[in-house]
XYZ file of C-alpha atoms in Angstrom:
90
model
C 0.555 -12.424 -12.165
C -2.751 -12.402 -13.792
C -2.626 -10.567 -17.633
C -5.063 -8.024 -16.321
C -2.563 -7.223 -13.490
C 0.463 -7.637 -16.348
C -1.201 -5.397 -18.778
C -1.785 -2.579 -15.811
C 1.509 -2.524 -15.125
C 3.190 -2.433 -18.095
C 0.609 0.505 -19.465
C 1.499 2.123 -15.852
C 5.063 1.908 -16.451
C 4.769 3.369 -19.886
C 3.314 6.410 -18.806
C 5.459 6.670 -15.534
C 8.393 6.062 -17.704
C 7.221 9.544 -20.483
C 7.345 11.148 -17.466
C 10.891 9.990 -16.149
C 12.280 10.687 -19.190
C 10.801 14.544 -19.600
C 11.996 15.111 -15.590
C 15.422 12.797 -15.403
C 14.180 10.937 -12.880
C 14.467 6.691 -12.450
C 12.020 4.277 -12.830
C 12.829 1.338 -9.967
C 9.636 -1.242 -10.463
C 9.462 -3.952 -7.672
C 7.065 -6.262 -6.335
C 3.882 -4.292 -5.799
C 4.495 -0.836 -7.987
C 6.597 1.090 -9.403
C 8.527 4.132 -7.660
C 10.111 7.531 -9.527
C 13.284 8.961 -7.512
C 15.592 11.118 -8.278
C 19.133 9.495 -9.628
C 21.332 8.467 -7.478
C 19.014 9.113 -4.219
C 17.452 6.076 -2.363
C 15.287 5.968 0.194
C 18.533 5.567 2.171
C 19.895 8.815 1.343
C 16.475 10.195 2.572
C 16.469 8.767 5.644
C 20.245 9.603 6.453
C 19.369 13.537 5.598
C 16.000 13.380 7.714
C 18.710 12.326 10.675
C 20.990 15.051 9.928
C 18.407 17.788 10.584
C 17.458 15.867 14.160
C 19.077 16.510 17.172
C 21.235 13.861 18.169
C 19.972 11.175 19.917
C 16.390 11.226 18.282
C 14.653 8.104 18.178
C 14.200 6.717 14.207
C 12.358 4.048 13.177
C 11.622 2.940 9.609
C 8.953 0.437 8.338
C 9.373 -1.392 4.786
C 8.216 -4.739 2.942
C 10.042 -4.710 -0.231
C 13.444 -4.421 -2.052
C 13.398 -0.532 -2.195
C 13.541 -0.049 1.653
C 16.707 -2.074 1.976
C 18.535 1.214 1.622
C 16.468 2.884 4.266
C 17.426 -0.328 6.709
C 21.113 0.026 6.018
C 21.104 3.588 6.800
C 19.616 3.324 10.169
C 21.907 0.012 11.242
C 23.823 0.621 14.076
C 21.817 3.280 15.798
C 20.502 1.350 18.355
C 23.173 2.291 21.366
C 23.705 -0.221 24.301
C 22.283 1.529 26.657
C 18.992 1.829 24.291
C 19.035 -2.160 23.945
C 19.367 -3.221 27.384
C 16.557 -0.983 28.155
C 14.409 -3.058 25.503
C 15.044 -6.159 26.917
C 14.482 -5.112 30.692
């Protein structure tokens, strides 16, 4: 990482972080930003309440590129029904 880049990141997380602090929410910084969530929610727990309020049976899908969507990826595993995957491979 360039010091430009360096320096812009650690001055965004300083001012990100005032703000965690005065709201009690967490800091998570990964490669390529810095996200604020509430403790103890992931991006997981967002996706698993987002399928709660579907009807059964509705079609999900979730893209990510980076260590904070891992959560969202384990909630959806095992959705995919037989029936679902033989019709993707026909």
């Amino acid at each position: 990482m360039t010091d430009d880049k360096t320096k812009a990141l650690s001055e965004a997380r300083e001012a990100w972080e005032r703000i965690a602090r005065e709201t009690k929410l967490e800091i998570h910084v990964f490669d390529g930003g810095i996200e604020m969530r509430v403790a103890g929610c992931d991006k997981g727990h967002a996706v698993r309440t987002v399928l709660e309020e579907m009807p059964a049976g509705t079609a999900a899908a979730y893209l990510g590129d980076d260590r904070t969507d891992e959560d969202a990826f384990r909630a959806l595993a095992g959705r995919r029904s037989e029936e679902h995957t033989s019709e993707l491979q026909s």
